[in-house]
Tab-separated table of C-alpha atoms in Angstrom:
chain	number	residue	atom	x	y	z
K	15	UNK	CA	0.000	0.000	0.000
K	16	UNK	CA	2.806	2.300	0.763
K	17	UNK	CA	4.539	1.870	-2.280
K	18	UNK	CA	2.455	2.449	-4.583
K	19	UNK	CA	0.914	5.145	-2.625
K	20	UNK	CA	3.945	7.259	-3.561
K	21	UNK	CA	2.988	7.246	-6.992
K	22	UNK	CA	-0.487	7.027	-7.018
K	23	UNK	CA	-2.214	9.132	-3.764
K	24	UNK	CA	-5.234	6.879	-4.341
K	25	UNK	CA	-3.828	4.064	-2.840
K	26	UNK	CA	-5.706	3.528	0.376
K	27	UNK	CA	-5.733	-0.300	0.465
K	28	UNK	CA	-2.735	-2.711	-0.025
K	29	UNK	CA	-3.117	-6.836	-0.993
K	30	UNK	CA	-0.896	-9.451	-0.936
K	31	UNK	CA	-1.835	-12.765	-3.052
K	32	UNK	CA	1.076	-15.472	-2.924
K	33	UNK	CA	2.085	-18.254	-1.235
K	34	UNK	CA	-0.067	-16.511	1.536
K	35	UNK	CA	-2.906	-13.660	1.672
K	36	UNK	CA	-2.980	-10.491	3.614
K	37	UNK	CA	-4.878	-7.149	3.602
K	38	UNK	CA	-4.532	-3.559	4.893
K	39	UNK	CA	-6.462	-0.864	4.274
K	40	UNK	CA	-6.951	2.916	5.714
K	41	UNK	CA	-9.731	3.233	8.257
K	42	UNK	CA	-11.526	6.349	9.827
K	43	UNK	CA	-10.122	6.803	13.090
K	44	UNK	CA	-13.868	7.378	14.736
K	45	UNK	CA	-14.023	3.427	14.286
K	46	UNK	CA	-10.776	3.008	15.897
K	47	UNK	CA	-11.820	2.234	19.532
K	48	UNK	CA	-7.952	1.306	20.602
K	49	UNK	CA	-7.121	4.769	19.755
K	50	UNK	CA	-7.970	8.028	21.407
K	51	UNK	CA	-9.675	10.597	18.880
K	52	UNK	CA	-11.633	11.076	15.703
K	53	UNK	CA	-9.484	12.537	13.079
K	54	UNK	CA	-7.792	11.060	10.190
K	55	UNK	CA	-7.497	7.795	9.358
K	56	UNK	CA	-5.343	4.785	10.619
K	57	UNK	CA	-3.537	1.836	8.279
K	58	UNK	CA	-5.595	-1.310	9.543
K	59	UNK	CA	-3.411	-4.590	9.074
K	60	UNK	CA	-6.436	-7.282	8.494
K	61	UNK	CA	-4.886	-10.401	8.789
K	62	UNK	CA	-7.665	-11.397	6.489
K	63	UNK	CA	-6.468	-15.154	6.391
K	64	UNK	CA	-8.021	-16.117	9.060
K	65	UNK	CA	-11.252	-14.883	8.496
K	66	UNK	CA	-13.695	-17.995	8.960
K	67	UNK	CA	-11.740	-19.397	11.983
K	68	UNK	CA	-15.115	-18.795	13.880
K	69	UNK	CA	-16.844	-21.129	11.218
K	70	UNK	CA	-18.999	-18.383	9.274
K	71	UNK	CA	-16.970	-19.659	5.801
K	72	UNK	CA	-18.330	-23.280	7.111
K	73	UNK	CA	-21.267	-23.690	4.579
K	74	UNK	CA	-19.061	-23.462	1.391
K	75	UNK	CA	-15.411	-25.329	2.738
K	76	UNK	CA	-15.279	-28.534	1.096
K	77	UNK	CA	-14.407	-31.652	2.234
K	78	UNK	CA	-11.291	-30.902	0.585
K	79	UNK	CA	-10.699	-28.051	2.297
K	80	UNK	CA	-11.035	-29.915	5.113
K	81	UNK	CA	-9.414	-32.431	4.303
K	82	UNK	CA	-6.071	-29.624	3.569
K	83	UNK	CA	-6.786	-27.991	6.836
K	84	UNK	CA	-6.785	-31.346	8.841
K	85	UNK	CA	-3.494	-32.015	7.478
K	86	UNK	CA	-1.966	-28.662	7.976
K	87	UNK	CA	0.568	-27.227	10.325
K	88	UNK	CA	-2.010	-24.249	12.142
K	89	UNK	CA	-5.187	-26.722	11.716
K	90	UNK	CA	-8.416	-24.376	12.131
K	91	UNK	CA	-6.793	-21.651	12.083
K	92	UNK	CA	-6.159	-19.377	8.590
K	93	UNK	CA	-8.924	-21.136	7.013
K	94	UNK	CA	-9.802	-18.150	4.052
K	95	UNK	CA	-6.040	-18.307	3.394
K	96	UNK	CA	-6.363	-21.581	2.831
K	97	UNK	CA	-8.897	-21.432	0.120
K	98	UNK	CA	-6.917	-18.519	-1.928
K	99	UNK	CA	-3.696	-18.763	-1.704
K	100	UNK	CA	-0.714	-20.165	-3.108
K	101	UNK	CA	0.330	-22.492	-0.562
K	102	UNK	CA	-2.753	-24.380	-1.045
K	103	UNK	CA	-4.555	-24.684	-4.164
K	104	UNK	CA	-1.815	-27.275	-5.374
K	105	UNK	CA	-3.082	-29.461	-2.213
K	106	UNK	CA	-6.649	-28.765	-2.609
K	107	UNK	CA	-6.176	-29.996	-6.461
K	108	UNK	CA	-4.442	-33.310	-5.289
K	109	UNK	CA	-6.903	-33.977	-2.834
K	110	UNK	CA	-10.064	-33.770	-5.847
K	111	UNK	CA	-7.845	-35.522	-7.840
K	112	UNK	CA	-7.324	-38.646	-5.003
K	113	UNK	CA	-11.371	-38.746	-4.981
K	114	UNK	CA	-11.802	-38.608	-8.609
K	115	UNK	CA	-9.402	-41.956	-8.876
K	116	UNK	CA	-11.243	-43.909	-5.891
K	117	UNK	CA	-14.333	-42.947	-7.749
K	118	UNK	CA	-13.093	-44.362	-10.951
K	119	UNK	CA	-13.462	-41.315	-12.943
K	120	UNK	CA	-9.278	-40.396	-13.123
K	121	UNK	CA	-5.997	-42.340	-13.781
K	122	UNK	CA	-7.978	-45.654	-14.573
K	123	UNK	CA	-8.903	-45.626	-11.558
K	124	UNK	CA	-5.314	-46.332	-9.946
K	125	UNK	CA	-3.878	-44.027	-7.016
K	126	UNK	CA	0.006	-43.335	-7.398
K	127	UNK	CA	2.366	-43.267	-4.889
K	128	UNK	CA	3.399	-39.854	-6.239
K	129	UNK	CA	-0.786	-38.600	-6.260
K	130	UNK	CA	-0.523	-39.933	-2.512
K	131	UNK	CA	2.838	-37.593	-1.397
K	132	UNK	CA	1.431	-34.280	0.076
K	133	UNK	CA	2.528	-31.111	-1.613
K	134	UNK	CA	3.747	-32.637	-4.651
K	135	UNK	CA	1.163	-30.578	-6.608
K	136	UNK	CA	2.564	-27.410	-6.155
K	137	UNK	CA	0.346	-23.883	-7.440
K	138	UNK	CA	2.753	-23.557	-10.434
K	139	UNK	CA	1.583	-26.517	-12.157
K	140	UNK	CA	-1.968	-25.201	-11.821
K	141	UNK	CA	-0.734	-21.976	-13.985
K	142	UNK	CA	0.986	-24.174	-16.248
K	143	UNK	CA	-1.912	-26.639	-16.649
K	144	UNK	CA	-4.034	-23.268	-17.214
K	145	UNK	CA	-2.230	-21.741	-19.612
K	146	UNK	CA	-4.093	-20.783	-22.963
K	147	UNK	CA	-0.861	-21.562	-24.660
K	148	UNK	CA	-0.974	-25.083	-23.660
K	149	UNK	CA	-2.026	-28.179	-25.676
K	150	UNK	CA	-3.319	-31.249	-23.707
K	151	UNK	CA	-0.265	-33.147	-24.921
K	152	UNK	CA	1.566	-30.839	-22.910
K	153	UNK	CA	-0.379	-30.802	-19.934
K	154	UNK	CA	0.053	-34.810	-20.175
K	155	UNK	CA	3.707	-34.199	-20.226
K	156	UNK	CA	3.234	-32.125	-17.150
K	157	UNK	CA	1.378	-35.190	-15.557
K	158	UNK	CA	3.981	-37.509	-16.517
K	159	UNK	CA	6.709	-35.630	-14.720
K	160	UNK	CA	4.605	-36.021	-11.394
K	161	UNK	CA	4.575	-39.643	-12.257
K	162	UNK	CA	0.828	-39.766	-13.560
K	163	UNK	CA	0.389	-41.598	-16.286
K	164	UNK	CA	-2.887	-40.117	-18.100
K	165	UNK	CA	-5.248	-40.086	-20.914
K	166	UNK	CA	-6.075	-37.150	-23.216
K	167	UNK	CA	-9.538	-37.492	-21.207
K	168	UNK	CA	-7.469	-37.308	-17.927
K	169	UNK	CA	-5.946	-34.473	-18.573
K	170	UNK	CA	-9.005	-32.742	-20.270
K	171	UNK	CA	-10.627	-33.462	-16.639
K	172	UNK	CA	-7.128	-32.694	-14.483
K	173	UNK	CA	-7.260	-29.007	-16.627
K	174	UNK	CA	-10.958	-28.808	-16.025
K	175	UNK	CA	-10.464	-29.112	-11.802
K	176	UNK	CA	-6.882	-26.977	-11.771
K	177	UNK	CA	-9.473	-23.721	-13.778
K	178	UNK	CA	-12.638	-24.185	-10.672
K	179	UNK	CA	-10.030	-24.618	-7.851
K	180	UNK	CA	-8.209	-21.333	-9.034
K	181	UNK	CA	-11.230	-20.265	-10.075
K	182	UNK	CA	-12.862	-20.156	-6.795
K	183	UNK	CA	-10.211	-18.481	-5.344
K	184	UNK	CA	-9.979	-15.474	-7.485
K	185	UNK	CA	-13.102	-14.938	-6.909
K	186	UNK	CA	-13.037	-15.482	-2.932
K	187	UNK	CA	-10.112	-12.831	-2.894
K	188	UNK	CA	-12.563	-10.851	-5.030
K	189	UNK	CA	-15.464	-10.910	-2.391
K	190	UNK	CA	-13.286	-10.248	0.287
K	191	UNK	CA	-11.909	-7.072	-1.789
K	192	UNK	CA	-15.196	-5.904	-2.240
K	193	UNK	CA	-16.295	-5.975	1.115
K	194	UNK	CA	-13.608	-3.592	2.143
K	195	UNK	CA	-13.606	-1.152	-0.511
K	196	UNK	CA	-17.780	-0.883	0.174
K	197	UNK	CA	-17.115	-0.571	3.895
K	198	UNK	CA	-14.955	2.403	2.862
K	199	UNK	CA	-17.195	3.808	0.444
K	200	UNK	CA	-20.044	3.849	3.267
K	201	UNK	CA	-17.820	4.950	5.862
K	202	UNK	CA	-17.257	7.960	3.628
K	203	UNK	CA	-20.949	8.745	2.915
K	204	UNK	CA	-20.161	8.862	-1.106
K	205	UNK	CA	-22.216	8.101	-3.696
K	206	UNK	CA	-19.579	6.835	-5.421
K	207	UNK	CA	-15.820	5.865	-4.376
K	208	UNK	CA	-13.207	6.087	-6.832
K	209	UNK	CA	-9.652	4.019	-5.189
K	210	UNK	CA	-6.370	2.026	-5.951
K	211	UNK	CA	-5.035	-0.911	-4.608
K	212	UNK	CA	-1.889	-1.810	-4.536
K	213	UNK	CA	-1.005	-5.261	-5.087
K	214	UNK	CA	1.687	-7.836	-4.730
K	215	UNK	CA	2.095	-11.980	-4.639
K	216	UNK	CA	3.466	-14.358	-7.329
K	217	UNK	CA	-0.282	-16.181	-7.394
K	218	UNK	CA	-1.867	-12.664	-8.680
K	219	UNK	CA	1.184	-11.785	-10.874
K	220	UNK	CA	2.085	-15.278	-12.674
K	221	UNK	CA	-1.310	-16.896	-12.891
K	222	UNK	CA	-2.646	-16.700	-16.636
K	223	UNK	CA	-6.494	-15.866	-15.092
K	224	UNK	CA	-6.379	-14.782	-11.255
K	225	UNK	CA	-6.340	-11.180	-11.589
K	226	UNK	CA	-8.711	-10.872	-14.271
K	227	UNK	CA	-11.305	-13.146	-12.137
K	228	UNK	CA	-10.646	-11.317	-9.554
K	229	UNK	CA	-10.670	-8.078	-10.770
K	230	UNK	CA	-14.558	-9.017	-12.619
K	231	UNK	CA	-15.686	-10.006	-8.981
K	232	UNK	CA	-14.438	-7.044	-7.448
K	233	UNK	CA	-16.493	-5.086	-10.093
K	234	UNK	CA	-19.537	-7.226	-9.614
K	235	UNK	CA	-19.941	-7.011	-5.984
K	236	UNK	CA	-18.905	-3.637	-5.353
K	237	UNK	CA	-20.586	-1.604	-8.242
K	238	UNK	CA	-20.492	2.011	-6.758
K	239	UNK	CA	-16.999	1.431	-6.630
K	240	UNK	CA	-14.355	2.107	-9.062
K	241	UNK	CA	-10.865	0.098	-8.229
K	242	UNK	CA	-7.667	-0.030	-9.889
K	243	UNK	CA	-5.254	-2.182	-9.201
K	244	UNK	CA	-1.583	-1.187	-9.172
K	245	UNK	CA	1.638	-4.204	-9.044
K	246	UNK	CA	4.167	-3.369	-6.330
K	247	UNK	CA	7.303	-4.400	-7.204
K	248	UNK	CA	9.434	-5.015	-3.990
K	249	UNK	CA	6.756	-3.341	-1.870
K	250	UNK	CA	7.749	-4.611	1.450
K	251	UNK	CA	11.228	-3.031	0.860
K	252	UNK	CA	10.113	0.357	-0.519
K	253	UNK	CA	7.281	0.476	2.133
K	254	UNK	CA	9.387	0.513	5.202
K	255	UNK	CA	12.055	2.559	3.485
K	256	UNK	CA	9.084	5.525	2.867
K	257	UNK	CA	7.739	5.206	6.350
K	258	UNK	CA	10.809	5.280	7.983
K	259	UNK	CA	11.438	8.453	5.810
K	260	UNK	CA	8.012	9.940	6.909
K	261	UNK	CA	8.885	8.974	10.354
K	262	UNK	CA	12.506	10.398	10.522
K	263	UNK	CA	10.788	13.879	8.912
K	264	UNK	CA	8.058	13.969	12.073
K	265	UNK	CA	10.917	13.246	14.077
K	266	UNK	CA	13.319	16.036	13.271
K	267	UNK	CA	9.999	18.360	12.767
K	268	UNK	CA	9.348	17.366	16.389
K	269	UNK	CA	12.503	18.028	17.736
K	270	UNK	CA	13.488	21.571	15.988
């Protein structure tokens, strides 16, 4: 949010979509109740990963998300995180795919010792598997190297589950996005709210269809709002470099 809040002024709400999720966004200080007085606006670190720890994301986790959860190092706990980030959506993918063989409908029906080995799905197969670009012979090839031998109908169906897994979770990240840049728009009174965001994380950067997704869900949930999204490059570096700065100016204001 910093960073590209030095070159665009707009920037009010920062996102981070890689091999974990995050959110931040400017809030009015009159809804700050840790903080003494009403004017301005305070930087709000979300920690929007663990939003349906108290169970309110419980009516659409599927047994594959639970199944990823169960299995995970912080079970219960980061459970939206765990449906829309990086880290993940290779599991959840192996985990559909394991049911689709028991059920007969993958692999001829035969589970692999490599299908069985946790985390040996990993998210960048899902973007290579979803690439436009890419023939089914290829994503066969991409198969083969995880030790899955498959049919041009496997792979049609392996390509079909990678798209609604990432799917899902562009447009997840898309709800939760517009749910914070209405909240703002209301707390403002507008009409209207015109706002950047400024983004970061190798999932929203190097996956052929997340952003777009996400970006149309944004835009269809939040319709009095008009977002752009900006790409940080090294934002965590530049960040704390420009809030030092502001902080060694108030400093040296302060003192003189």
């Amino acid at each position: 949010m910093m960073t590209c809040a030095y070159e665009d002024p707009n920037c009010e709400i920062g996102l981070i979509v890689g091999t974990g999720s995050n959110a931040c966004y400017m809030e009015e200080m009159r809804n700050i109740e840790m903080v003494d007085g009403e004017q301005g606006r305070m930087c709000v670190n979300m920690e929007w990963g663990a939003f349906g720890d108290n169970g309110c994301l419980d009516d659409i986790r599927t047994i594959y998300d639970k199944a990823v959860d169960d299995y995970s190092l912080n079970a219960g706990k980061q459970r939206y995180e765990k449906m829309i980030s990086g880290m993940y959506l290779g599991e959840i993918v192996r985990n559909i795919l394991i049911d689709f063989t028991k059920r007969g409908f993958l692999f001829r029906g035969q589970i692999s010792e490599t299908l069985k080995t946790r985390h040996i799905f990993e998210t960048k197969f899902l973007s290579q598997i979803e690439s436009d670009r890419l023939a089914l012979l290829q994503v066969r090839t991409i198969l083969q190297q995880l030790g899955l031998n498959s049919t041009c109908d496997d792979s049609i169906i392996v390509k079909t589950v990678c798209g609604a897994v990432s799917k899902r979770a562009a447009q997840l990240c898309g709800a939760g996005m517009a749910a914070v840049v209405d909240k703002i728009r209301e707390n403002r009174g507008l009409e209207h709210l015109e706002i950047t965001v400024g983004v970061d994380g190798t999932l929203y950067k190097l996956h052929p269809h997340f952003s777009r997704i996400m970006h149309q869900t944004v835009k269809d949930l939040a319709p009095k709002c008009d977002v752009t999204f900006l790409l940080s490059e090294d934002g965590s570096g530049k960040g704390a470099a420009l809030i030092t700065a502001v902080g060694c100016r108030l400093r040296d204001a302060e003192q003189n």
